[in-house]
């Protein structure tokens, strides 16, 4: 079941990124940011999805705050901790983890 859930999450993220204009030759930069807040989607139980608000500086030198879907990737992190991720250079508030990024690249 966990594999199916992971596959569905990756497929949903792939569709989301395709809708944002992701191309095979486009690379999302890597950045490291600081967790400034925590939240969730308001659901309880099966559909519960935690997220972090992450503040970081993009390649353009500007600071952004994006929402990073926690899932189970960084369950031990807390506010003030730093995380590394990829972001969409066209819309820097869209953040994804390294594993999801690699899996989406392999699907394209």
Coordinates of C-alpha atoms in Angstrom, one line a residue:
X1 CA 0.0 0.0 0.0
X2 CA 2.9 2.4 0.8
X3 CA 4.3 1.8 -2.7
X4 CA 1.0 2.6 -4.3
X5 CA 0.6 5.7 -2.2
X6 CA 4.2 6.8 -3.1
X7 CA 3.4 6.2 -6.8
X8 CA 0.2 8.1 -6.7
X9 CA 2.0 11.1 -4.9
X10 CA 4.8 11.1 -7.5
X11 CA 2.2 10.9 -10.4
X12 CA 0.3 13.8 -8.9
X13 CA 3.5 15.8 -8.5
X14 CA 4.5 14.9 -12.1
X15 CA 1.1 16.2 -13.4
X16 CA 1.5 19.3 -11.3
X17 CA 5.0 20.0 -12.6
X18 CA 3.8 19.3 -16.2
X19 CA 1.0 21.9 -15.7
X20 CA 3.6 24.4 -14.5
X21 CA 5.5 24.0 -17.7
X22 CA 8.2 21.5 -16.8
X23 CA 10.2 20.3 -19.9
X24 CA 12.6 17.4 -20.2
X25 CA 15.5 19.7 -20.7
X26 CA 14.6 22.0 -17.8
X27 CA 16.4 21.6 -14.6
X28 CA 15.0 22.8 -11.3
X29 CA 17.8 24.3 -9.1
X30 CA 18.7 23.0 -5.7
X31 CA 18.4 25.2 -2.7
X32 CA 18.7 25.0 1.0
X33 CA 16.2 26.9 3.2
X34 CA 15.1 27.3 6.8
X35 CA 11.8 26.0 8.1
X36 CA 9.8 29.0 9.3
X37 CA 6.5 27.3 10.1
X38 CA 4.5 24.1 10.0
X39 CA 1.0 23.4 8.9
X40 CA -1.2 20.8 7.3
X41 CA -4.2 20.5 4.9
X42 CA -6.7 20.3 7.8
X43 CA -7.6 16.7 7.3
X44 CA -7.4 14.0 10.0
X45 CA -6.3 10.4 9.3
X46 CA -5.7 9.0 5.9
X47 CA -5.7 12.3 3.9
X48 CA -3.6 14.3 6.4
X49 CA -0.7 16.0 4.7
X50 CA 1.8 18.0 6.8
X51 CA 3.8 20.7 5.2
X52 CA 6.5 23.2 6.2
X53 CA 6.9 26.9 5.2
X54 CA 10.5 27.2 4.0
X55 CA 12.3 30.5 3.5
X56 CA 15.2 30.4 1.0
X57 CA 17.2 32.5 -1.4
X58 CA 16.8 31.6 -5.1
X59 CA 19.4 31.9 -7.9
X60 CA 18.0 35.3 -8.8
X61 CA 19.1 36.5 -5.3
X62 CA 15.5 37.1 -4.1
X63 CA 14.1 35.5 -0.9
X64 CA 11.1 33.4 -1.3
X65 CA 8.9 31.4 1.1
X66 CA 7.5 28.2 -0.3
X67 CA 5.4 25.3 1.0
X68 CA 7.2 22.0 1.2
X69 CA 5.1 18.8 1.4
X70 CA 6.4 17.0 4.4
X71 CA 4.9 13.5 3.7
X72 CA 7.5 11.3 5.6
X73 CA 10.7 12.7 4.2
X74 CA 11.8 14.9 7.1
X75 CA 9.6 13.8 10.0
X76 CA 12.2 14.7 12.6
X77 CA 12.8 18.3 11.4
X78 CA 11.5 21.3 13.3
X79 CA 11.1 25.1 12.9
X80 CA 14.6 26.6 12.5
X81 CA 16.0 23.5 10.8
X82 CA 17.3 23.6 7.3
X83 CA 16.2 21.4 4.4
X84 CA 17.5 20.9 0.9
X85 CA 15.1 20.7 -2.1
X86 CA 14.5 21.6 -5.7
X87 CA 12.4 24.6 -6.8
X88 CA 10.7 25.7 -10.0
X89 CA 12.7 28.6 -11.4
X90 CA 9.6 30.0 -13.1
X91 CA 7.6 29.9 -9.8
X92 CA 10.1 29.6 -6.9
X93 CA 7.4 28.8 -4.3
X94 CA 6.9 25.3 -5.8
X95 CA 9.3 23.0 -3.8
X96 CA 10.0 19.3 -4.1
X97 CA 12.3 16.9 -2.4
X98 CA 15.3 15.2 -4.2
X99 CA 13.7 11.8 -4.4
X100 CA 10.6 13.1 -6.0
X101 CA 12.6 15.2 -8.4
X102 CA 14.7 12.2 -9.6
X103 CA 11.7 10.0 -10.0
X104 CA 9.9 12.7 -12.1
X105 CA 13.0 13.1 -14.3
X106 CA 13.1 9.4 -14.9
X107 CA 9.4 9.4 -16.0
X108 CA 10.1 12.1 -18.6

